[in-house]
XYZ file of C-alpha atoms in Angstrom:
441
model
C -67.616 -17.921 57.958
C -66.970 -15.351 55.214
C -63.594 -13.994 54.297
C -64.609 -10.640 55.872
C -64.926 -11.992 59.486
C -61.889 -11.073 61.579
C -63.054 -11.655 65.257
C -61.090 -14.487 66.874
C -61.400 -16.548 69.988
C -58.356 -15.840 72.175
C -58.235 -19.460 73.356
C -58.601 -21.503 70.127
C -57.614 -18.585 67.819
C -60.397 -19.450 65.351
C -62.841 -17.056 63.710
C -66.318 -16.853 65.185
C -69.060 -18.397 63.059
C -72.729 -17.372 62.984
C -73.721 -20.710 64.513
C -71.226 -20.492 67.430
C -72.260 -19.831 71.039
C -70.305 -16.801 72.228
C -69.776 -15.519 75.799
C -67.984 -12.543 77.211
C -66.416 -12.106 80.626
C -66.876 -9.143 82.958
C -63.523 -7.794 81.760
C -64.915 -7.496 78.197
C -63.170 -10.307 76.301
C -65.175 -12.787 74.165
C -64.673 -16.506 73.755
C -66.404 -19.629 72.529
C -68.621 -21.017 75.239
C -66.913 -24.426 75.146
C -63.448 -22.812 75.170
C -64.109 -20.612 78.243
C -65.750 -23.524 80.112
C -62.654 -25.647 79.615
C -60.481 -22.693 80.642
C -62.433 -22.118 83.923
C -61.609 -25.681 84.984
C -57.929 -24.770 84.933
C -58.025 -21.068 86.019
C -60.450 -18.367 87.203
C -58.448 -15.604 85.452
C -59.138 -14.149 82.032
C -56.841 -15.842 79.509
C -56.190 -12.422 77.882
C -55.784 -9.844 80.695
C -55.443 -12.280 83.699
C -58.170 -10.405 85.610
C -60.525 -12.303 87.868
C -64.038 -12.157 86.439
C -67.217 -12.627 88.473
C -69.653 -13.658 85.786
C -70.136 -14.255 82.015
C -72.811 -13.181 79.569
C -73.984 -14.695 76.296
C -73.599 -12.555 73.206
C -75.707 -12.584 70.080
C -73.690 -11.336 67.076
C -74.800 -10.903 63.442
C -72.052 -11.195 60.757
C -72.522 -9.564 57.306
C -70.830 -12.122 55.082
C -71.059 -10.001 51.916
C -69.517 -6.788 53.264
C -65.962 -8.096 53.477
C -66.219 -10.006 50.160
C -66.853 -6.921 47.979
C -63.941 -5.001 49.453
C -61.729 -8.024 49.005
C -62.886 -8.420 45.397
C -62.224 -4.744 44.731
C -58.780 -5.044 46.289
C -58.024 -8.143 44.242
C -59.255 -6.436 41.040
C -57.028 -3.460 41.801
C -54.080 -5.791 42.303
C -54.972 -7.621 39.081
C -55.089 -4.342 37.155
C -51.763 -3.358 38.684
C -50.281 -6.680 37.618
C -51.687 -6.259 34.113
C -50.147 -2.775 33.945
C -46.806 -4.122 35.123
C -47.010 -6.956 32.573
C -47.713 -4.435 29.791
C -44.728 -2.319 30.911
C -42.545 -5.401 30.939
C -43.739 -6.299 27.416
C -42.900 -2.768 26.255
C -39.449 -3.006 27.858
C -38.961 -6.393 26.199
C -39.924 -4.957 22.807
C -37.564 -2.005 23.326
C -34.807 -4.389 24.367
C -35.384 -6.463 21.199
C -35.258 -3.311 19.049
C -32.043 -2.190 20.767
C -30.589 -5.662 20.312
C -31.402 -5.640 16.599
C -29.888 -2.154 16.247
C -26.744 -3.178 18.130
C -26.527 -6.322 16.016
C -26.699 -4.174 12.867
C -24.002 -1.864 14.251
C -21.860 -4.882 15.102
C -22.250 -6.247 11.561
C -21.363 -2.838 10.067
C -18.353 -2.476 12.368
C -17.189 -5.981 11.456
C -17.442 -5.155 7.742
C -15.484 -1.929 8.294
C -12.810 -3.856 10.226
C -12.493 -6.364 7.375
C -12.281 -3.491 4.879
C -9.582 -1.772 6.946
C -7.663 -5.045 7.198
C -7.771 -5.361 3.419
C -6.575 -1.764 2.969
C -3.808 -2.346 5.522
C -2.690 -5.441 3.638
C -2.654 -3.439 0.386
C -0.718 -0.686 2.103
C 1.874 -3.168 3.350
C 2.188 -4.573 -0.166
C 2.532 -1.026 -1.526
C 5.264 -0.206 0.978
C 7.112 -3.382 0.017
C 6.868 -2.470 -3.665
C 7.964 1.082 -2.888
C 11.061 -0.206 -1.081
C 11.785 -2.434 -4.079
C 11.377 0.526 -6.440
C 13.566 2.676 -4.213
C 16.262 0.005 -4.198
C 16.046 -0.342 -7.969
C 16.178 3.431 -8.335
C 19.313 3.600 -6.161
C 20.957 0.804 -8.139
C 20.049 2.494 -11.424
C 21.441 5.803 -10.155
C 24.710 4.118 -9.161
C 24.918 2.372 -12.531
C 24.340 5.683 -14.282
C 27.195 7.250 -12.344
C 29.455 4.349 -13.266
C 28.432 4.511 -16.904
C 29.037 8.256 -16.963
C 32.534 7.695 -15.596
C 33.094 4.920 -18.104
C 31.765 7.075 -20.948
C 34.069 9.876 -19.874
C 36.967 7.436 -19.878
C 35.978 6.122 -23.313
C 35.644 9.662 -24.630
C 39.146 10.424 -23.420
C 40.359 7.216 -25.022
C 38.522 8.094 -28.218
C 40.061 11.541 -28.274
C 43.507 10.012 -27.664
C 42.996 7.472 -30.427
C 41.731 10.188 -32.771
C 44.789 12.327 -32.123
C 46.984 9.265 -32.600
C 45.272 8.507 -35.923
C 45.669 12.099 -37.011
C 49.366 11.944 -36.201
C 49.691 8.648 -38.050
C 47.769 10.063 -40.998
C 50.044 13.098 -41.051
C 53.054 10.812 -40.798
C 51.751 8.649 -43.647
C 51.098 11.675 -45.848
C 54.624 12.895 -45.137
C 55.993 9.473 -46.026
C 53.929 9.453 -49.186
C 55.414 12.772 -50.241
C 58.899 11.470 -49.466
C 58.258 8.265 -51.339
C 56.947 10.178 -54.324
C 60.322 11.791 -54.611
C 62.182 8.533 -54.190
C 60.448 6.821 -57.124
C 59.178 3.368 -57.625
C 61.613 1.859 -55.151
C 59.307 2.831 -52.296
C 56.172 1.191 -53.702
C 56.514 -1.786 -51.330
C 56.838 0.437 -48.250
C 53.872 2.496 -49.370
C 51.704 -0.620 -49.588
C 52.803 -1.607 -46.075
C 51.872 1.815 -44.751
C 48.519 1.670 -46.513
C 47.864 -1.708 -44.933
C 48.768 -0.307 -41.507
C 46.470 2.649 -42.167
C 43.600 0.285 -43.012
C 44.229 -1.655 -39.807
C 44.193 1.576 -37.782
C 40.973 2.675 -39.503
C 39.397 -0.664 -38.599
C 40.473 -0.179 -34.969
C 38.994 3.319 -35.034
C 35.670 2.030 -36.369
C 35.662 -0.682 -33.672
C 36.334 1.878 -30.931
C 33.600 4.110 -32.371
C 31.093 1.253 -32.344
C 31.989 0.383 -28.745
C 31.621 4.019 -27.760
C 28.232 4.280 -29.468
C 27.129 1.107 -27.695
C 28.156 2.536 -24.317
C 26.389 5.811 -25.096
C 23.255 3.873 -26.054
C 23.372 1.929 -22.757
C 23.902 5.162 -20.824
C 20.960 6.802 -22.603
C 18.693 3.826 -21.882
C 19.713 3.808 -18.213
C 18.987 7.549 -18.024
C 15.510 6.898 -19.437
C 15.011 4.108 -16.892
C 16.119 6.462 -14.125
C 13.502 9.003 -15.227
C 10.840 6.280 -15.225
C 11.830 5.147 -11.745
C 11.866 8.740 -10.507
C 8.382 9.256 -11.922
C 7.154 6.090 -10.177
C 8.668 7.205 -6.883
C 7.128 10.681 -7.199
C 3.686 9.287 -7.975
C 3.800 6.701 -5.184
C 0.870 6.874 -2.779
C -1.594 4.434 -1.293
C -2.108 2.792 -4.738
C -0.094 -0.353 -5.300
C 2.518 0.077 -8.045
C 4.461 -2.507 -10.008
C 8.014 -1.934 -11.360
C 8.418 -1.588 -15.098
C 9.629 -4.810 -16.745
C 11.961 -2.821 -19.020
C 13.502 -1.158 -16.008
C 14.043 -4.490 -14.264
C 15.580 -5.995 -17.401
C 17.894 -3.056 -17.928
C 18.970 -3.150 -14.298
C 19.635 -6.873 -14.584
C 21.741 -6.210 -17.693
C 23.843 -3.789 -15.679
C 24.436 -6.277 -12.815
C 27.696 -7.660 -14.341
C 29.099 -4.140 -14.533
C 28.150 -3.583 -10.891
C 29.938 -6.761 -9.845
C 33.122 -5.743 -11.606
C 33.266 -2.290 -10.069
C 33.416 -1.539 -6.353
C 30.571 0.623 -5.025
C 31.945 4.171 -4.543
C 31.340 5.901 -1.247
C 29.629 9.280 -0.971
C 32.899 11.059 -0.227
C 34.641 9.439 -3.207
C 31.826 10.515 -5.496
C 32.055 14.110 -4.313
C 35.857 14.229 -4.326
C 36.128 12.915 -7.892
C 33.672 15.555 -9.114
C 35.552 18.176 -11.157
C 32.807 20.794 -10.735
C 33.183 21.163 -6.946
C 34.358 24.762 -7.365
C 30.805 25.744 -8.376
C 29.055 23.885 -5.543
C 27.536 24.922 -2.207
C 26.359 22.847 0.769
C 23.020 23.629 2.433
C 22.875 22.184 5.959
C 19.939 21.764 8.386
C 17.411 21.896 5.539
C 13.910 20.800 6.765
C 13.048 17.460 5.162
C 9.345 18.412 5.066
C 10.201 20.748 2.155
C 11.916 17.960 0.185
C 10.143 17.045 -3.045
C 11.170 15.700 -6.435
C 12.737 16.858 -8.647
C 15.159 18.411 -6.150
C 15.882 21.330 -8.493
C 12.400 22.681 -7.666
C 13.390 22.737 -3.966
C 16.390 24.961 -4.761
C 14.210 27.150 -6.985
C 11.818 27.702 -4.052
C 14.758 28.542 -1.761
C 16.173 30.987 -4.327
C 12.772 32.669 -4.532
C 12.727 32.965 -0.725
C 16.096 34.768 -0.700
C 15.031 36.933 -3.682
C 17.686 35.595 -6.042
C 16.747 35.285 -9.748
C 17.482 31.725 -10.797
C 16.294 29.308 -13.473
C 16.425 25.546 -13.748
C 19.080 25.863 -16.478
C 21.433 27.514 -13.952
C 21.569 24.387 -11.750
C 23.710 21.434 -12.809
C 22.721 18.953 -10.106
C 21.168 18.659 -6.606
C 21.938 15.804 -4.247
C 20.935 14.726 -0.703
C 24.066 13.866 1.298
C 22.400 11.795 4.066
C 21.991 8.060 3.652
C 18.362 6.877 3.732
C 17.171 4.325 6.287
C 15.818 0.878 5.471
C 12.257 2.263 5.475
C 13.346 4.977 3.000
C 12.691 7.737 5.488
C 14.780 10.907 5.720
C 15.812 12.535 9.020
C 14.107 15.755 10.091
C 17.071 17.816 8.850
C 19.101 16.982 5.717
C 22.087 18.408 3.860
C 21.921 19.282 0.157
C 24.794 19.556 -2.327
C 23.933 22.073 -5.080
C 26.116 22.370 -8.205
C 25.729 25.523 -10.265
C 26.794 25.782 -13.874
C 28.969 28.854 -13.343
C 31.130 30.231 -10.553
C 29.302 33.557 -10.737
C 25.983 31.891 -9.834
C 27.564 30.223 -6.808
C 29.066 33.509 -5.567
C 25.750 35.310 -6.039
C 23.930 32.564 -4.127
C 26.404 32.816 -1.234
C 26.023 36.629 -1.121
C 22.252 36.208 -0.622
C 22.462 33.509 2.085
C 21.983 36.025 4.931
C 18.402 36.650 3.750
C 17.221 33.283 5.094
C 17.932 34.075 8.762
C 14.517 35.606 9.486
C 12.554 33.499 7.007
C 9.718 31.527 8.728
C 10.350 28.331 6.729
C 14.087 28.412 5.966
C 15.403 30.223 9.044
C 17.174 27.092 10.335
C 19.360 26.400 7.280
C 23.085 27.165 6.948
C 24.764 27.749 3.555
C 28.488 27.116 3.025
C 30.840 26.917 0.106
C 31.544 23.287 -0.752
C 34.975 21.958 0.155
C 36.505 18.692 -1.035
C 38.054 16.249 1.447
C 41.548 17.770 1.313
C 40.288 21.337 1.663
C 37.919 20.336 4.468
C 40.703 18.599 6.392
C 42.988 21.627 5.962
C 40.140 23.962 6.993
C 39.532 22.270 10.368
C 43.272 21.935 11.001
C 43.920 25.627 10.293
C 40.882 26.748 12.284
C 42.028 24.752 15.321
C 45.691 25.728 15.154
C 45.490 29.381 14.070
C 43.009 30.322 16.802
C 45.987 30.632 19.152
C 47.482 33.262 16.800
C 44.343 35.409 16.831
C 42.917 34.282 13.476
C 39.229 34.244 14.366
C 37.970 34.052 10.794
C 38.996 31.038 8.678
C 36.805 30.481 5.629
C 36.716 29.030 2.133
C 36.487 31.393 -0.822
C 36.346 30.115 -4.417
C 37.964 26.834 -3.415
C 40.778 28.536 -1.446
C 41.218 28.754 2.311
C 41.626 32.260 3.690
C 42.413 33.390 7.251
C 41.928 36.786 8.872
C 42.174 38.267 12.360
C 39.032 40.304 11.707
C 35.536 38.837 11.703
C 34.503 40.739 8.558
C 37.771 40.121 6.717
C 38.673 43.820 6.596
C 42.214 43.085 7.783
C 44.726 41.595 5.326
C 43.781 38.049 4.315
C 46.273 35.182 4.338
C 45.939 32.380 1.799
C 46.310 29.010 3.572
C 47.771 26.472 1.158
C 48.985 23.557 3.289
C 49.452 22.225 6.795
C 53.173 22.980 6.541
C 52.318 26.641 6.110
C 50.160 26.539 9.268
C 52.974 24.802 11.180
C 55.481 27.408 9.957
C 53.204 30.203 11.170
C 52.971 28.553 14.576
C 56.738 28.053 14.730
C 57.405 31.664 13.729
C 55.036 32.918 16.385
C 56.674 30.722 19.045
C 60.125 31.960 17.957
C 59.065 35.615 18.121
C 57.642 35.062 21.627
C 60.908 33.443 22.695
C 62.948 36.360 21.310
C 60.771 38.907 23.071
C 61.236 37.061 26.345
C 65.019 37.051 25.819
C 65.020 40.792 25.220
C 62.990 41.408 28.352
C 65.347 39.338 30.451
């Protein structure tokens, strides 16, 4: 039987072959002759529809064995072509997947190289920050040593001037004695030789003091040069790794014994001992984003903003009052101490301070006249106590505290000199109130 035959016997469920004997019942169903004969022994009903049949007839069927084979071959060829097409698509997808994998592998390699490069740059940056902190520490130490050396030089200069005056007096005394001895004759020759010997000894002491003074001046000059070098290194610091100058390190190490002998002065002590505080102003709430070095350029930019003519020769010194953190970072707002060379420049700067109120960059800053510790303490004491007496305006003017009952100072000003004066004013006011109450009663 060919693959195309699809007629089955309902009893044995096998395909009919060309050589089989086939019968059909009166109800229309077909069976093998042997199958239906065996069935009739058991039942007279059709095994398919259960109808009683009266008779059977023999059928003669012709099967075309080639008809079903061609259609099956065509169907199988179509399926084969479909499979080939699917296989080709899968090969294309596999090739695309391999290309994508190679591309992703290249991207992964590139990303890994970039990560390694960034790690190296981060390591360099960490090293640079460490070196910057070291430079900053060395710069701070050098600055402190310079301050100490300046104080020491000032002390030596005063000593030198005292010794010079003493020598001049001794020289004048010796010349006077010489004139006196000239009149006395040869009897004073021995005393004159003694005085000459003392004069030589004093001249030797003077030369020794001069050499020591020159040595201190030389050290101070070298430290100033080292400070400039350190400042330049700090200003030029960026992502590039920097190394401290060996000369700077050596000079700082030479100054270590001096630092051990002297106690580190506090910020307030440094400001209080400054004799030029009468020409200084304090700038508060200054944005740290405008801080750059040298600090004199910052004040020059501020003076330009308030339309005040100023040159770098008019400024003696500029200092940041806040202490820096361990990471050498400044707070968002800082305070600056500015020392002018003349009192007139300070007064002119204070007269122009109102021009910064509406400025887009400097509108937040406040400018005050600098007060030393004693004046500052007296200022807050007077401001707190005299408010009860109606003094709404207490301010510092040219290093002196003034009080007024008018905001603009149009009313008579009172010069506040001490706390005792403030206490006396309070006592007088209390006494006058008591007297008025007695009169009323």
